[in-house]
Short mmCIF file of C-alpha atoms in Angstrom, two decimals:
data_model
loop_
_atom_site.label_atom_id
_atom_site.label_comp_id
_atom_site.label_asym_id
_atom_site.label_seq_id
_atom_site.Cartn_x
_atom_site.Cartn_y
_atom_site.Cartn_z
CA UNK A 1 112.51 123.99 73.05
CA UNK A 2 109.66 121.42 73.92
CA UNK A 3 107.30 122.54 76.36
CA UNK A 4 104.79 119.64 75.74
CA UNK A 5 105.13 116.55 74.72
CA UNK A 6 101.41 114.57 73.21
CA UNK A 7 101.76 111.02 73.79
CA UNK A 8 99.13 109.07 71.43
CA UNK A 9 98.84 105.47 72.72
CA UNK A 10 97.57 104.18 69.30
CA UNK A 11 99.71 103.05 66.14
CA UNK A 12 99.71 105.67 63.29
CA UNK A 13 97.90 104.24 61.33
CA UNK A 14 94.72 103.59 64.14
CA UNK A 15 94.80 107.62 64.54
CA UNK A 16 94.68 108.02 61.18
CA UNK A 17 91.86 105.17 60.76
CA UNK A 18 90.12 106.93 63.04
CA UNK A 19 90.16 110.47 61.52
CA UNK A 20 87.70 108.70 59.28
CA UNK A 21 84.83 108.86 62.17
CA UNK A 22 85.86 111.78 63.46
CA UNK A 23 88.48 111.12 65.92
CA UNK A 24 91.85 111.86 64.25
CA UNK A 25 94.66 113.13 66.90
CA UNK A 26 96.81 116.38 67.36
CA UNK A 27 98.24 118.55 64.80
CA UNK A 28 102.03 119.13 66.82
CA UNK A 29 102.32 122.58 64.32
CA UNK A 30 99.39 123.80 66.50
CA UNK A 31 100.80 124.65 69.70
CA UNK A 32 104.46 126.17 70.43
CA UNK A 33 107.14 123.63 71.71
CA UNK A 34 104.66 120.74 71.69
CA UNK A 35 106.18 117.41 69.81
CA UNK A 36 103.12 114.19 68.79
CA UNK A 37 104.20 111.09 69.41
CA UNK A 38 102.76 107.16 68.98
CA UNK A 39 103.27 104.63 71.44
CA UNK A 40 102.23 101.57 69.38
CA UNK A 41 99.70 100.08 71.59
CA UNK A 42 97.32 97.99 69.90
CA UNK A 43 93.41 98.65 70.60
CA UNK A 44 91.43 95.69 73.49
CA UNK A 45 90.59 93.44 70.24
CA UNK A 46 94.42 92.52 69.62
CA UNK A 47 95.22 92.24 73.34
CA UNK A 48 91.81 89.89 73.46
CA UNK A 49 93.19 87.73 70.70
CA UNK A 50 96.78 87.82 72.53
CA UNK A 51 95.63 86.49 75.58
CA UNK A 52 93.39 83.79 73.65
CA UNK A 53 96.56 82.62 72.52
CA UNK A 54 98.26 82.69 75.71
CA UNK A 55 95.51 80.56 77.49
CA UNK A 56 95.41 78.06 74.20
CA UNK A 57 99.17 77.58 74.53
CA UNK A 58 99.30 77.03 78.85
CA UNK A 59 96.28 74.61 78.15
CA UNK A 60 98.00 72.59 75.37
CA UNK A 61 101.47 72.54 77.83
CA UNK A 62 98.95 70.57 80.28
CA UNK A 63 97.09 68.55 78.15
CA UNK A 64 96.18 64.80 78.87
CA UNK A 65 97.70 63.72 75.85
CA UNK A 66 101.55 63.66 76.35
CA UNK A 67 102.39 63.63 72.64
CA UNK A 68 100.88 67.65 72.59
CA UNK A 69 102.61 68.51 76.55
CA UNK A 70 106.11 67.25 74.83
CA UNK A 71 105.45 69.17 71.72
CA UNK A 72 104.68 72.38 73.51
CA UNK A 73 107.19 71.63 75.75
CA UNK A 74 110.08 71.98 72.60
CA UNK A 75 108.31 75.09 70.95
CA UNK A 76 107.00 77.17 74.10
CA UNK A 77 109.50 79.54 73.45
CA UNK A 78 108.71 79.99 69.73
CA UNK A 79 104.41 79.59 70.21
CA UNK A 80 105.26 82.38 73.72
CA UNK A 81 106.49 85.18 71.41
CA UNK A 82 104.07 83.86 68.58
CA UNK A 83 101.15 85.41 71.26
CA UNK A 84 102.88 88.78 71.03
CA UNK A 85 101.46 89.13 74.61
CA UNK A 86 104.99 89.91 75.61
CA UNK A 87 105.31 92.54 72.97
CA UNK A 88 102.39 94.08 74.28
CA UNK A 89 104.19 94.32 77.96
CA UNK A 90 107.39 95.77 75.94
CA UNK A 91 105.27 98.81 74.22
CA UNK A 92 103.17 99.72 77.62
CA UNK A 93 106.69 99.55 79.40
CA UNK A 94 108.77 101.40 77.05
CA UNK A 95 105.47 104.37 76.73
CA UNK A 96 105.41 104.81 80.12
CA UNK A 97 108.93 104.97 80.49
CA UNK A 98 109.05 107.75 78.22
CA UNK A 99 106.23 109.65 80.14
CA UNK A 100 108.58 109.35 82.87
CA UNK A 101 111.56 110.79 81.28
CA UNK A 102 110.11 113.75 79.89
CA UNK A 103 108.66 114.41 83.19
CA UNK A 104 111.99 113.95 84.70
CA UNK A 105 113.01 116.66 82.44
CA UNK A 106 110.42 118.97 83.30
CA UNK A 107 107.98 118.63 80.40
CA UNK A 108 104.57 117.99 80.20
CA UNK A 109 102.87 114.97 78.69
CA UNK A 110 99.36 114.89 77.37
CA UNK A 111 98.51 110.89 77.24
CA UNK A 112 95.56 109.87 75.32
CA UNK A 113 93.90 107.03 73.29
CA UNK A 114 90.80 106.62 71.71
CA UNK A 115 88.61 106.68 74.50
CA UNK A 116 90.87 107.04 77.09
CA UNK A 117 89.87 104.72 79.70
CA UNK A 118 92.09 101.82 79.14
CA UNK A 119 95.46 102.24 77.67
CA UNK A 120 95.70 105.53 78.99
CA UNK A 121 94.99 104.46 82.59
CA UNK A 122 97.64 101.86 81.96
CA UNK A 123 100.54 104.12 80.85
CA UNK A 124 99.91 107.19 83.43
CA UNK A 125 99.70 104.30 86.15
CA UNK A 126 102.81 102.53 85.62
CA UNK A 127 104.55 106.36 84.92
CA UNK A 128 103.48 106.89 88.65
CA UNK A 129 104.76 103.93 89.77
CA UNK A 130 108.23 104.43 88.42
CA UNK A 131 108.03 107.99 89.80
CA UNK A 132 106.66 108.20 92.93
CA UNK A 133 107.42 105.49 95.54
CA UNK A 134 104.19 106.43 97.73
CA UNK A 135 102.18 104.21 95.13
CA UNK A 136 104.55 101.35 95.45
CA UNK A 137 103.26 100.69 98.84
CA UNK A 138 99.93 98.43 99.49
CA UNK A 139 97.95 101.17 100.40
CA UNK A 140 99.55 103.95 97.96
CA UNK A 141 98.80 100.82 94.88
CA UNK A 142 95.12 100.79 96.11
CA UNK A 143 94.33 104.32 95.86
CA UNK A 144 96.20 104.86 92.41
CA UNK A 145 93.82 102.04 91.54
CA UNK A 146 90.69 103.74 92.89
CA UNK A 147 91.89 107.10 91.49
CA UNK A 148 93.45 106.21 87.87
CA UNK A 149 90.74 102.85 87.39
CA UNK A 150 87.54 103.00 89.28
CA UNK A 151 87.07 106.99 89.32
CA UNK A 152 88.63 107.78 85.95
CA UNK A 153 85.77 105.11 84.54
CA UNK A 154 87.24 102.16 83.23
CA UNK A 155 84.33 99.97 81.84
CA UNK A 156 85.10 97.27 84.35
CA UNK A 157 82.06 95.40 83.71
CA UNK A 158 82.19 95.59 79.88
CA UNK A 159 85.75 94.58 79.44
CA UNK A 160 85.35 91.89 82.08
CA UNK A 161 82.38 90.22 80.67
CA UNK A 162 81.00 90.53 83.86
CA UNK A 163 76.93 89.96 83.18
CA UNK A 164 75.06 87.76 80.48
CA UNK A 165 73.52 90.66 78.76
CA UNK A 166 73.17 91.87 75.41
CA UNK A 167 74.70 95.19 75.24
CA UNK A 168 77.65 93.50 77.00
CA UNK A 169 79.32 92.18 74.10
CA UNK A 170 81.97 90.03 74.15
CA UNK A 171 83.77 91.96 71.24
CA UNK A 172 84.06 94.10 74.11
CA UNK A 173 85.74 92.36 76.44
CA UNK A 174 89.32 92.77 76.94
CA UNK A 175 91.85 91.82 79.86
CA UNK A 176 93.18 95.42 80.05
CA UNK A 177 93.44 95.83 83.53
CA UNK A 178 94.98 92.37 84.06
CA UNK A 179 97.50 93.42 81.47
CA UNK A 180 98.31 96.64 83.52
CA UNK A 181 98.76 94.00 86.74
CA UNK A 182 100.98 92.48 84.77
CA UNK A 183 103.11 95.01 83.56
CA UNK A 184 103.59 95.79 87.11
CA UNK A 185 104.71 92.37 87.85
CA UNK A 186 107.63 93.02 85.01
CA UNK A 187 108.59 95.91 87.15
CA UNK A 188 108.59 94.14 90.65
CA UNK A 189 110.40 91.71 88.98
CA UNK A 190 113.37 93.76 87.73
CA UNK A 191 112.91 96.17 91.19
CA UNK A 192 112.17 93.14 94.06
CA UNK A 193 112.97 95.51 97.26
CA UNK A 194 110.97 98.54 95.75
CA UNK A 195 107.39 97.32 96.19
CA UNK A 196 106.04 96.87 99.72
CA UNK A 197 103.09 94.21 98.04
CA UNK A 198 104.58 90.80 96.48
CA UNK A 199 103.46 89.11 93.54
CA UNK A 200 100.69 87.51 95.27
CA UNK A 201 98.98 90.69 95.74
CA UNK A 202 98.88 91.68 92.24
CA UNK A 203 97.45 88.19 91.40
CA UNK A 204 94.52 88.08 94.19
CA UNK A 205 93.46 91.51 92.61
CA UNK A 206 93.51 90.29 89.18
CA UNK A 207 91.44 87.05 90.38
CA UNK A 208 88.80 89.13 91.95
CA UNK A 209 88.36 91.51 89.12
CA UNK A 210 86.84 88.41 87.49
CA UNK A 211 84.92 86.72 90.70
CA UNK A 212 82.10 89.27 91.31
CA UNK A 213 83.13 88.81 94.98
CA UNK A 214 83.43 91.87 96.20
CA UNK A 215 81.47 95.46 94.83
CA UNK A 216 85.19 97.49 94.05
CA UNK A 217 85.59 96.20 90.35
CA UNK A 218 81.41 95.92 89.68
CA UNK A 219 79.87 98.16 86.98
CA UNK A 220 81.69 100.43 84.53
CA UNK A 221 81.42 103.84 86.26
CA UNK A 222 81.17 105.53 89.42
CA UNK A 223 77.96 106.92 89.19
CA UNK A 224 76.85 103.03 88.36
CA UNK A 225 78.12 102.04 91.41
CA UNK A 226 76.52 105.02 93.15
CA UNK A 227 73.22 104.33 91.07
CA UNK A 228 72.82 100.61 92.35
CA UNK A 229 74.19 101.42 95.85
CA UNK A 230 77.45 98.96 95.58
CA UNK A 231 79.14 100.80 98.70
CA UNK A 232 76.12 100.11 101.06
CA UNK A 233 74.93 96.54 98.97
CA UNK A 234 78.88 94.86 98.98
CA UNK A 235 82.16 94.30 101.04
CA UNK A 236 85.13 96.59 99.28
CA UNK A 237 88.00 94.11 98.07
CA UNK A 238 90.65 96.60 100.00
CA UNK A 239 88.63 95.73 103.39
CA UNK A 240 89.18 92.12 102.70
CA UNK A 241 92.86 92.70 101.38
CA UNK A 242 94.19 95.18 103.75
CA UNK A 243 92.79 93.64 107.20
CA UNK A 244 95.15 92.63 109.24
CA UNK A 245 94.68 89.05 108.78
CA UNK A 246 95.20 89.37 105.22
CA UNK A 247 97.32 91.54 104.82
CA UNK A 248 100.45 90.05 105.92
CA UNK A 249 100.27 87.66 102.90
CA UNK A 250 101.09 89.96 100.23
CA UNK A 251 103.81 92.29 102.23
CA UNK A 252 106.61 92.22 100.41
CA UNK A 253 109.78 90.68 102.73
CA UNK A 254 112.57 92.18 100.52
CA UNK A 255 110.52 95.44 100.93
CA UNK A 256 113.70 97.66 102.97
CA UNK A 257 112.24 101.23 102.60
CA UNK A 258 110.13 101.29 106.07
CA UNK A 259 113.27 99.41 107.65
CA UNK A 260 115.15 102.49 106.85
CA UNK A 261 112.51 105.00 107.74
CA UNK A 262 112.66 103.79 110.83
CA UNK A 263 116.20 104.11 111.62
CA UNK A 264 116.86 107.45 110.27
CA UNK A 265 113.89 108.86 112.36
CA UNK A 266 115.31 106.82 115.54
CA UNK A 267 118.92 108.75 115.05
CA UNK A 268 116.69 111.75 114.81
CA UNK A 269 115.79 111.48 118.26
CA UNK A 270 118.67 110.06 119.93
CA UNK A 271 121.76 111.89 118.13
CA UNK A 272 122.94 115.33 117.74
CA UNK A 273 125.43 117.29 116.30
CA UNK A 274 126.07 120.02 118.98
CA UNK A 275 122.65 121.72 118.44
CA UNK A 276 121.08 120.38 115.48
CA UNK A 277 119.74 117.40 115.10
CA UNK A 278 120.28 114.91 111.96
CA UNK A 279 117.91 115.84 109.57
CA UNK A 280 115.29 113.16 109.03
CA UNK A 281 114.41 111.17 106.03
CA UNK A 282 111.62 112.97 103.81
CA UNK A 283 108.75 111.12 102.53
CA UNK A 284 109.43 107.84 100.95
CA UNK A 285 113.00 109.10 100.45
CA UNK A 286 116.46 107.51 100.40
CA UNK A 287 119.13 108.76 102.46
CA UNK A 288 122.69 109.83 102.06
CA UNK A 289 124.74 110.39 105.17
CA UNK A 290 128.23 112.88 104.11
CA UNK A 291 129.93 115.56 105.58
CA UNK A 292 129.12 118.63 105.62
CA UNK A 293 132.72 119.79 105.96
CA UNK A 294 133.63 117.86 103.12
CA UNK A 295 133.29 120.37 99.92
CA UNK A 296 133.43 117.53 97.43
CA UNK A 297 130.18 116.44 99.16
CA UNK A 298 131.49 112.31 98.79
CA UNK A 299 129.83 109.44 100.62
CA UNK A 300 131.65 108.34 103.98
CA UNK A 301 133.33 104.67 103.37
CA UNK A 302 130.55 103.96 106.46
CA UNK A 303 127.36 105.79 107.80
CA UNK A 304 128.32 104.45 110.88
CA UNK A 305 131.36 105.44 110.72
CA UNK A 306 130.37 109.04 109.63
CA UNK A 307 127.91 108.83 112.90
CA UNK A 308 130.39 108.08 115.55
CA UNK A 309 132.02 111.02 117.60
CA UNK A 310 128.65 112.61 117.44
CA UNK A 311 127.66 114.05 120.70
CA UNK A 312 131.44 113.73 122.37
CA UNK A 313 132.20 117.00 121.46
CA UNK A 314 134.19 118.37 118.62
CA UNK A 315 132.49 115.44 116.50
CA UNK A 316 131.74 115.12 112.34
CA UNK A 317 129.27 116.95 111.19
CA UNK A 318 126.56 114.87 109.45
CA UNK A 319 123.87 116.14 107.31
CA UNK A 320 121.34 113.35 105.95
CA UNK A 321 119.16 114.18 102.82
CA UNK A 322 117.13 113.28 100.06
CA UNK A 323 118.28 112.48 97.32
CA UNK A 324 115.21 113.93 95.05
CA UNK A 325 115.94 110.98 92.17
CA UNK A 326 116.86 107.77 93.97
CA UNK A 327 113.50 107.02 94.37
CA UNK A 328 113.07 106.77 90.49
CA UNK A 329 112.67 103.34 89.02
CA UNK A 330 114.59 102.29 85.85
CA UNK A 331 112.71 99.57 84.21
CA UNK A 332 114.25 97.46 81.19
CA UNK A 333 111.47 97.28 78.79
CA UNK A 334 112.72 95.17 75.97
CA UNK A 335 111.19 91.93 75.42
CA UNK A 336 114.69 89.45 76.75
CA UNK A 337 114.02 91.58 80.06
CA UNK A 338 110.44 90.63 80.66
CA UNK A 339 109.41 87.26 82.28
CA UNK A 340 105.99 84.98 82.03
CA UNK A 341 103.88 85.80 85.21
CA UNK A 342 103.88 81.78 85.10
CA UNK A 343 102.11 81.98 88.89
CA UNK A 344 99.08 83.66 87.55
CA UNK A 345 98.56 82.47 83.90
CA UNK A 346 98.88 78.86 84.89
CA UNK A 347 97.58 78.47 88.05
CA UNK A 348 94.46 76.29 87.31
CA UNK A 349 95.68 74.11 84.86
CA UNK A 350 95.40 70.64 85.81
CA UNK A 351 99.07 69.46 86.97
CA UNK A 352 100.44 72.74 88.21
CA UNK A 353 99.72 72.18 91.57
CA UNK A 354 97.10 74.81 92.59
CA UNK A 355 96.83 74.57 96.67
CA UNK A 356 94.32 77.39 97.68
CA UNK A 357 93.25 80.83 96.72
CA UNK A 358 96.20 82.12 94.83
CA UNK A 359 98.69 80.47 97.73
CA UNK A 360 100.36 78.93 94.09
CA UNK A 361 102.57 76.10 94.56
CA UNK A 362 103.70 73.75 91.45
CA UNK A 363 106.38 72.99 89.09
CA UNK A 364 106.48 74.58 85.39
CA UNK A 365 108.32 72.04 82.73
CA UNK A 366 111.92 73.05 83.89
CA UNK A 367 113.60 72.64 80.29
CA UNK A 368 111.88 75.90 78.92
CA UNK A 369 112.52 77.52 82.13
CA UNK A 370 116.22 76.97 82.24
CA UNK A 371 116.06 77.67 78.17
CA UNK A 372 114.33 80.64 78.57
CA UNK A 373 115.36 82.30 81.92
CA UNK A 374 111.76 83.80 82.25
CA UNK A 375 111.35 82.67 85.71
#
């Protein structure tokens, strides 16, 4: 029976490249009930030349010369897959999918990579988010950010190039995090109502991890940012982001789960059945209204009609609970199921149409987005 399961983000044959200098991975026949496994994720200097390729290809579809914009135009679907940057989303999706499954099944998962600051950050991140839907909301995103990101000591300010100094190199610099943005995108995309945030959000934290703006994304560490006084010296990006003012620009509309909340605690306090109230919705939970009397336990055709009679007496019984695994996202990680996050990648290109600071606006060329369906 597996107990544990090891989840190696590298390809085989990194780990075993890296035995070389010392760094190897697990031997499975060393623990009882443990299982090694390989998620395929390629190390920062393949997703660096991935995105290179990305950004070459969105340029060329905007070029001045309309000879190249028509030629891109006919192949972007061919030169798009050619980048392998959608690959890349496919593997992080499908790894952290199978994080959450074994979890789901009550085993635990060891995730690890090299150093273990940037595609492991990635995979436990995105497990979270399909497991829990506290981190789905705007301030439950921020603080797996500040938890899994900024504490657990992602070089921020080596992979982002963000100084002009030497032991910055830019063999170093990857767009990990952005990728990780990104991969959430794919699952808002597939899941629009189970985010709180919208797209918008995602892409106004990605911007400022480059801009230098604010002091959350400055420095590689924690004790950096201690060390130079970043808390006392800058404005956090969350205090810009999460102030009123701002804030209503990246709530998700479609976002029903507070909606719900809201009612179930209202017939908490204003309906009975005889002495017991209905039980309330749990944390971030999804409820099922059915009656109690009923020994198959099958949903009413109608809460509504399940709630009426209460209180005159002789009424339904009602019993509302959580269902412990509705919360749980499924996400389709397979290539044809992911979409180009055309908003962010293209939004200062000449001819898109940018209007203001991430408020995106402009059209894409519409043959490869009816071809393609990526949009």
């Amino acid at each position: 029976m597996i107990k544990l399961v090891i989840l190696d983000a590298r390809p085989w044959q990194a780990a075993m490249g890296n035995s070389v200098m010392g760094k190897g991975t697990e031997n499975a026949g060393n623990y009882t009930g443990c299982t090694l496994e390989f998620a395929r994720i390629d190390n920062i200097h393949a997703v660096r030349t991935s995105l290179e390729s990305l950004m070459s290809l969105c340029n060329r579809a905007f070029s001045n010369d309309e000879d190249i914009r028509l030629t891109t135009s006919q192949t972007w679907l061919s030169e798009l897959e050619n980048t392998q940057w959608l690959q890349y989303q496919s593997l992080i999706l499908s790894a952290a999918n199978r994080i959450k499954l074994a979890l789901q099944k009550g085993i635990c998962v060891l995730v690890h990579c090299s150093d273990g600051w940037d595609r492991t950050s990635q995979l436990i991140c995105l497990a979270l988010l399909m497991l829990d839907p506290e981190y789905r909301t705007i301030k439950g995103f921020v603080r797996l950010i500040e938890q899994q990101w900024c504490s657990f000591g992602h070089k921020f300010a080596e992979r982002c190039g963000h100084y002009e100094d030497s032991k910055f190199q830019k063999k170093q610099q990857a767009p990990i995090f952005v990728q990780f943005l990104e991969a959430v995108w794919q699952i808002l995309r597939q899941h629009p109502r189970a985010f709180e945030f919208n797209e918008r959000f995602l892409a106004t934290i990605a911007f400022h991890t480059y801009s230098c703006r604010f002091g959350t994304f400055l420095y590689n560490t924690d004790m950096e940012r201690e060390k130079y006084k970043v808390e006392s010296k800058t404005v956090s990006l969350w205090t810009y982001m999460l102030c009123p003012a701002h804030q209503t620009k990246y709530t998700n509309p479609l976002y029903a789960l507070r909606t719900l909340k809201k009612e179930l605690a209202h017939r908490k306090r204003s309906r009975r059945v005889g002495s017991k109230s209905i039980a309330c919705l749990g944390a971030f939970g999804i409820a099922t209204a059915y009656r109690t009397g009923d020994s198959t336990g099958r949903l009413g055709p109608d809460k509504d009609e399940d709630v009426k009679g209460i209180g005159e007496g002789g009424g339904t019984k009602i019993s509302l609970e959580v269902e412990p695994k509705a919360n749980e996202l499924t996400v389709n990680p397979n290539v044809y199921a992911l979409g180009f996050w055309e908003s962010f990648h293209l939004r200062w290109l000449r001819g898109y149409g940018h209007v203001d600071e991430l408020g995106i606006k402009g059209p894409f060329f519409s043959t490869a987005r009816r071809r393609s369906g990526l949009c």
